[in-house]
Amino acid sequence: AQKITQTQPGMFVQEKEAVTLDCTYDTSDQSYGLFWYKQPSSGEMIFLIYQGSYDEQNATEGRYSLNFQKARKSANLVISASQLGDSAMYFCAMTLNNAGNMLTFGGGTRLMVKP
Amino acid sequence: KAGVTQTPRYLIKTRGQQVTLSCSPISGHRSVSWYQQTPGQGLQFLFEYFSETQRNKGNFPGRFSGRQFSNSRSEMNVSTLELGDSALYLCASSPSPSSYNSPLHFGNGTRLTVT
């Protein structure tokens, strides 16, 4: 069974600075996908970025980039130029190629951006 | 395009009662999956439907059930409610039968409180 670990329950970052949220995963499958979602206090899960296990380049989406290190089984999220609106819970999630739309989530990291 | 719509947003029920939650996916999305979010257990997969067929089911008791209609709308039902069923229930939709390279789109959730 696959497992996602997020070791940072909470983090502070100064506005306009960059921050890295850690995510490690464990699976014996070779075909998998990794996601990051943001959950504001409203509850909705907002998709941020995706990385496939066979993608050789790190994924980027605007201010979000995913630092994918396959050998270390890590998929850290980097947010550049933090904004106050980035304050939220962030979840790392994984899916397997043969698992339909079933995601396994990590425990989440609460990010707080200081003005 | 309208996003994933979940109704109701909030529910308060008494132990032993049953409850039905509704989810309308994004237009054209044929996959609907359900997740339970609690402070203790985090985000856990409940089940997934694609074209009215249940494809995957998480590790939850039989009190949790669901169905999908021909218009892709989905309902989940929890019978004989327990205090531990208090949670945020999130619905997600996708146009694809696999999230391997297609992110899920989540609704705002239904917050269920069992007293």
CSV table of C-alpha atoms in Angstrom, one decimal:
chain,number,residue,atom,x,y,z
A,1,ALA,CA,0.0,0.0,0.0
A,2,GLN,CA,1.2,3.5,-0.7
A,3,LYS,CA,1.9,6.1,1.9
A,4,ILE,CA,2.4,9.9,1.9
A,5,THR,CA,4.3,11.6,4.7
A,6,GLN,CA,4.3,15.3,5.4
A,7,THR,CA,6.6,16.0,8.4
A,8,GLN,CA,5.8,19.7,8.8
A,9,PRO,CA,2.5,20.2,10.7
A,10,GLY,CA,2.9,24.0,10.5
A,11,MET,CA,5.1,26.6,9.0
A,12,PHE,CA,5.5,30.3,8.9
A,13,VAL,CA,6.9,32.3,6.0
A,14,GLN,CA,7.4,36.0,5.5
A,15,GLU,CA,5.4,37.6,2.8
A,16,LYS,CA,7.3,37.7,-0.6
A,17,GLU,CA,9.7,35.0,0.5
A,18,ALA,CA,9.9,31.5,-0.9
A,19,VAL,CA,8.9,28.4,1.1
A,20,THR,CA,9.4,24.7,0.6
A,21,LEU,CA,6.8,22.2,1.9
A,22,ASP,CA,8.1,18.6,2.3
A,23,CYS,CA,6.5,15.5,1.0
A,24,THR,CA,7.9,11.9,0.9
A,25,TYR,CA,6.1,8.9,-0.5
A,26,ASP,CA,6.3,5.2,-0.4
A,27,THR,CA,5.2,2.8,-3.1
A,28,SER,CA,6.5,-0.2,-4.9
A,29,ASP,CA,4.7,0.8,-8.1
A,30,GLN,CA,6.6,2.3,-11.0
A,31,SER,CA,3.7,4.3,-12.4
A,32,TYR,CA,2.2,6.9,-10.1
A,33,GLY,CA,1.2,10.5,-10.0
A,34,LEU,CA,1.9,13.1,-7.3
A,35,PHE,CA,-0.4,16.0,-6.6
A,36,TRP,CA,-0.4,19.1,-4.3
A,37,TYR,CA,-3.7,20.6,-3.2
A,38,LYS,CA,-4.4,23.7,-1.2
A,39,GLN,CA,-7.3,23.8,1.3
A,40,PRO,CA,-8.3,27.3,2.5
A,41,SER,CA,-10.5,27.6,5.6
A,42,SER,CA,-13.5,27.4,3.3
A,43,GLY,CA,-12.8,23.7,2.9
A,44,GLU,CA,-12.5,23.4,-0.9
A,45,MET,CA,-9.5,21.5,-2.1
A,46,ILE,CA,-7.8,23.4,-4.9
A,47,PHE,CA,-5.5,21.6,-7.3
A,48,LEU,CA,-2.0,23.2,-7.6
A,49,ILE,CA,0.4,21.0,-9.4
A,50,TYR,CA,1.0,17.5,-10.7
A,51,GLN,CA,4.1,15.3,-11.4
A,52,GLY,CA,4.0,12.0,-13.1
A,53,SER,CA,6.6,9.4,-12.1
A,54,TYR,CA,8.0,9.2,-15.6
A,55,ASP,CA,8.2,13.0,-16.1
A,56,GLU,CA,11.9,13.9,-16.3
A,57,GLN,CA,11.3,17.6,-15.8
A,58,ASN,CA,10.1,19.1,-12.5
A,59,ALA,CA,6.5,20.5,-12.9
A,60,THR,CA,5.9,24.2,-12.6
A,61,GLU,CA,2.7,26.2,-12.5
A,62,GLY,CA,3.1,29.9,-12.0
A,63,ARG,CA,4.5,30.5,-8.5
A,64,TYR,CA,4.4,26.8,-7.7
A,65,SER,CA,7.1,24.3,-8.6
A,66,LEU,CA,7.5,20.7,-7.6
A,67,ASN,CA,11.0,19.5,-6.6
A,68,PHE,CA,10.7,15.8,-7.7
A,69,GLN,CA,13.6,13.5,-6.5
A,70,LYS,CA,12.5,10.0,-7.5
A,71,ALA,CA,15.4,8.2,-5.9
A,72,ARG,CA,14.7,9.8,-2.6
A,73,LYS,CA,10.9,9.4,-3.1
A,74,SER,CA,10.3,13.1,-2.4
A,75,ALA,CA,8.0,15.6,-4.0
A,76,ASN,CA,8.5,18.9,-2.3
A,77,LEU,CA,6.3,21.9,-3.2
A,78,VAL,CA,8.1,25.2,-3.6
A,79,ILE,CA,6.0,28.4,-3.4
A,80,SER,CA,7.9,31.5,-4.6
A,81,ALA,CA,7.1,35.1,-3.6
A,82,SER,CA,4.6,34.1,-0.9
A,83,GLN,CA,1.3,36.1,-0.6
A,84,LEU,CA,-1.0,36.5,2.3
A,85,GLY,CA,-3.6,34.5,0.4
A,86,ASP,CA,-1.3,31.5,0.4
A,87,SER,CA,-2.1,30.9,4.1
A,88,ALA,CA,-3.9,27.5,4.1
A,89,MET,CA,-3.5,23.8,4.5
A,90,TYR,CA,-1.4,22.1,1.9
A,91,PHE,CA,-1.8,18.4,1.1
A,92,CYS,CA,0.4,16.1,-0.9
A,93,ALA,CA,-1.4,13.2,-2.6
A,94,MET,CA,-0.5,10.2,-4.7
A,95,THR,CA,-2.4,8.0,-7.1
A,96,LEU,CA,-1.3,4.8,-8.9
A,97,ASN,CA,-1.8,4.2,-12.6
A,98,ASN,CA,-4.2,1.4,-11.9
A,99,ALA,CA,-6.1,3.0,-9.0
A,100,GLY,CA,-8.8,4.9,-10.9
A,101,ASN,CA,-9.5,8.2,-9.1
A,102,MET,CA,-8.4,7.0,-5.7
A,103,LEU,CA,-5.9,9.4,-4.0
A,104,THR,CA,-3.9,8.8,-0.9
A,105,PHE,CA,-3.2,12.0,1.0
A,106,GLY,CA,-0.6,13.0,3.5
A,107,GLY,CA,-1.5,14.6,6.8
A,108,GLY,CA,-1.0,18.2,5.5
A,109,THR,CA,1.0,21.2,6.4
A,110,ARG,CA,-0.5,24.4,7.6
A,111,LEU,CA,1.2,27.4,6.0
A,112,MET,CA,0.9,30.8,7.6
A,113,VAL,CA,2.2,33.8,5.7
A,114,LYS,CA,3.3,36.8,7.9
A,115,PRO,CA,2.9,40.4,6.6
B,1,LYS,CA,-18.3,26.3,-16.1
B,2,ALA,CA,-19.8,25.6,-12.7
B,3,GLY,CA,-17.6,23.7,-10.3
B,4,VAL,CA,-18.5,20.7,-8.2
B,5,THR,CA,-21.5,21.4,-6.1
B,6,GLN,CA,-22.2,19.7,-2.8
B,7,THR,CA,-25.4,20.0,-0.8
B,8,PRO,CA,-26.1,20.7,1.9
B,9,ARG,CA,-23.0,22.6,3.2
B,10,TYR,CA,-23.8,21.9,6.8
B,11,LEU,CA,-25.8,19.1,8.6
B,12,ILE,CA,-26.5,18.3,12.2
B,13,LYS,CA,-27.8,14.8,12.9
B,14,THR,CA,-28.3,12.7,16.0
B,15,ARG,CA,-26.7,9.3,16.6
B,16,GLY,CA,-28.6,6.5,15.0
B,17,GLN,CA,-30.1,8.6,12.3
B,18,GLN,CA,-29.2,8.3,8.6
B,19,VAL,CA,-28.0,11.0,6.2
B,20,THR,CA,-27.8,11.6,2.5
B,21,LEU,CA,-25.3,13.9,0.9
B,22,SER,CA,-25.4,15.1,-2.7
B,23,CYS,CA,-22.8,15.9,-5.2
B,24,SER,CA,-23.2,17.4,-8.7
B,25,PRO,CA,-20.0,17.1,-10.7
B,26,ILE,CA,-18.6,19.5,-13.3
B,27,SER,CA,-20.6,19.2,-16.5
B,28,GLY,CA,-19.1,16.5,-18.6
B,29,HIS,CA,-17.3,14.7,-15.8
B,30,ARG,CA,-18.3,11.1,-15.4
B,31,SER,CA,-16.2,10.2,-12.4
B,32,VAL,CA,-17.2,11.1,-8.9
B,33,SER,CA,-15.3,10.1,-5.8
B,34,TRP,CA,-15.9,10.8,-2.1
B,35,TYR,CA,-13.5,11.5,0.7
B,36,GLN,CA,-13.9,11.9,4.5
B,37,GLN,CA,-11.8,14.4,6.3
B,38,THR,CA,-11.4,14.3,10.1
B,39,PRO,CA,-8.8,15.9,12.4
B,40,GLY,CA,-7.7,12.4,13.6
B,41,GLN,CA,-7.7,10.4,10.5
B,42,GLY,CA,-7.1,13.1,7.9
B,43,LEU,CA,-8.3,12.6,4.3
B,44,GLN,CA,-9.5,9.1,3.6
B,45,PHE,CA,-11.0,7.7,0.4
B,46,LEU,CA,-14.5,6.4,0.6
B,47,PHE,CA,-15.6,5.3,-2.8
B,48,GLU,CA,-15.5,6.2,-6.5
B,49,TYR,CA,-18.1,5.9,-9.3
B,50,PHE,CA,-17.6,6.1,-13.0
B,51,SER,CA,-20.6,5.9,-15.4
B,52,GLU,CA,-22.8,4.7,-12.6
B,53,THR,CA,-20.5,1.9,-11.6
B,54,GLN,CA,-18.6,1.7,-8.3
B,55,ARG,CA,-15.0,1.1,-9.2
B,56,ASN,CA,-13.2,1.4,-5.9
B,57,LYS,CA,-14.1,1.4,-2.3
B,58,GLY,CA,-12.1,2.5,0.7
B,59,ASN,CA,-11.9,0.8,4.1
B,60,PHE,CA,-15.2,1.9,5.6
B,61,PRO,CA,-18.0,-0.1,7.1
B,62,GLY,CA,-21.1,-1.0,5.1
B,63,ARG,CA,-23.0,1.8,6.8
B,64,PHE,CA,-21.4,4.0,4.2
B,65,SER,CA,-22.9,3.6,0.7
B,66,GLY,CA,-23.2,5.6,-2.4
B,67,ARG,CA,-24.6,5.7,-5.9
B,68,GLN,CA,-24.3,7.6,-9.1
B,69,PHE,CA,-27.1,8.5,-11.4
B,70,SER,CA,-27.2,8.6,-15.2
B,71,ASN,CA,-26.6,12.4,-15.2
B,72,SER,CA,-23.4,11.7,-13.2
B,73,ARG,CA,-24.8,13.2,-10.0
B,74,SER,CA,-23.9,11.2,-6.9
B,75,GLU,CA,-25.2,10.7,-3.5
B,76,MET,CA,-23.6,9.1,-0.5
B,77,ASN,CA,-25.6,7.7,2.4
B,78,VAL,CA,-24.5,7.0,6.0
B,79,SER,CA,-26.9,4.9,8.1
B,80,THR,CA,-27.0,4.5,11.9
B,81,LEU,CA,-24.8,7.5,12.4
B,82,GLU,CA,-22.1,7.4,15.1
B,83,LEU,CA,-20.3,10.3,16.8
B,84,GLY,CA,-17.1,9.4,14.8
B,85,ASP,CA,-18.9,10.0,11.5
B,86,SER,CA,-18.6,13.8,12.2
B,87,ALA,CA,-16.4,15.0,9.4
B,88,LEU,CA,-16.1,17.1,6.3
B,89,TYR,CA,-17.2,15.0,3.4
B,90,LEU,CA,-15.6,16.0,0.1
B,91,CYS,CA,-16.8,15.1,-3.3
B,92,ALA,CA,-14.5,15.3,-6.4
B,93,SER,CA,-15.1,14.9,-10.1
B,94,SER,CA,-13.0,14.1,-13.1
B,95,PRO,CA,-13.6,13.7,-16.8
B,96,SER,CA,-11.2,10.8,-16.7
B,97,PRO,CA,-11.5,7.3,-15.2
B,98,SER,CA,-8.0,7.7,-13.9
B,99,SER,CA,-6.4,10.5,-11.9
B,100,TYR,CA,-2.9,9.2,-13.0
B,101,ASN,CA,-2.6,12.3,-15.2
B,102,SER,CA,-5.8,14.1,-14.6
B,103,PRO,CA,-6.4,16.0,-11.4
B,104,LEU,CA,-9.5,15.7,-9.3
B,105,HIS,CA,-11.7,18.8,-8.9
B,106,PHE,CA,-13.2,19.1,-5.5
B,107,GLY,CA,-16.3,20.7,-4.1
B,108,ASN,CA,-16.6,22.8,-0.9
B,109,GLY,CA,-17.7,19.8,1.1
B,110,THR,CA,-20.5,19.0,3.5
B,111,ARG,CA,-19.7,19.4,7.1
B,112,LEU,CA,-21.6,16.7,9.1
B,113,THR,CA,-21.9,17.0,12.9
B,114,VAL,CA,-23.3,14.0,14.8
B,115,THR,CA,-24.6,14.7,18.3
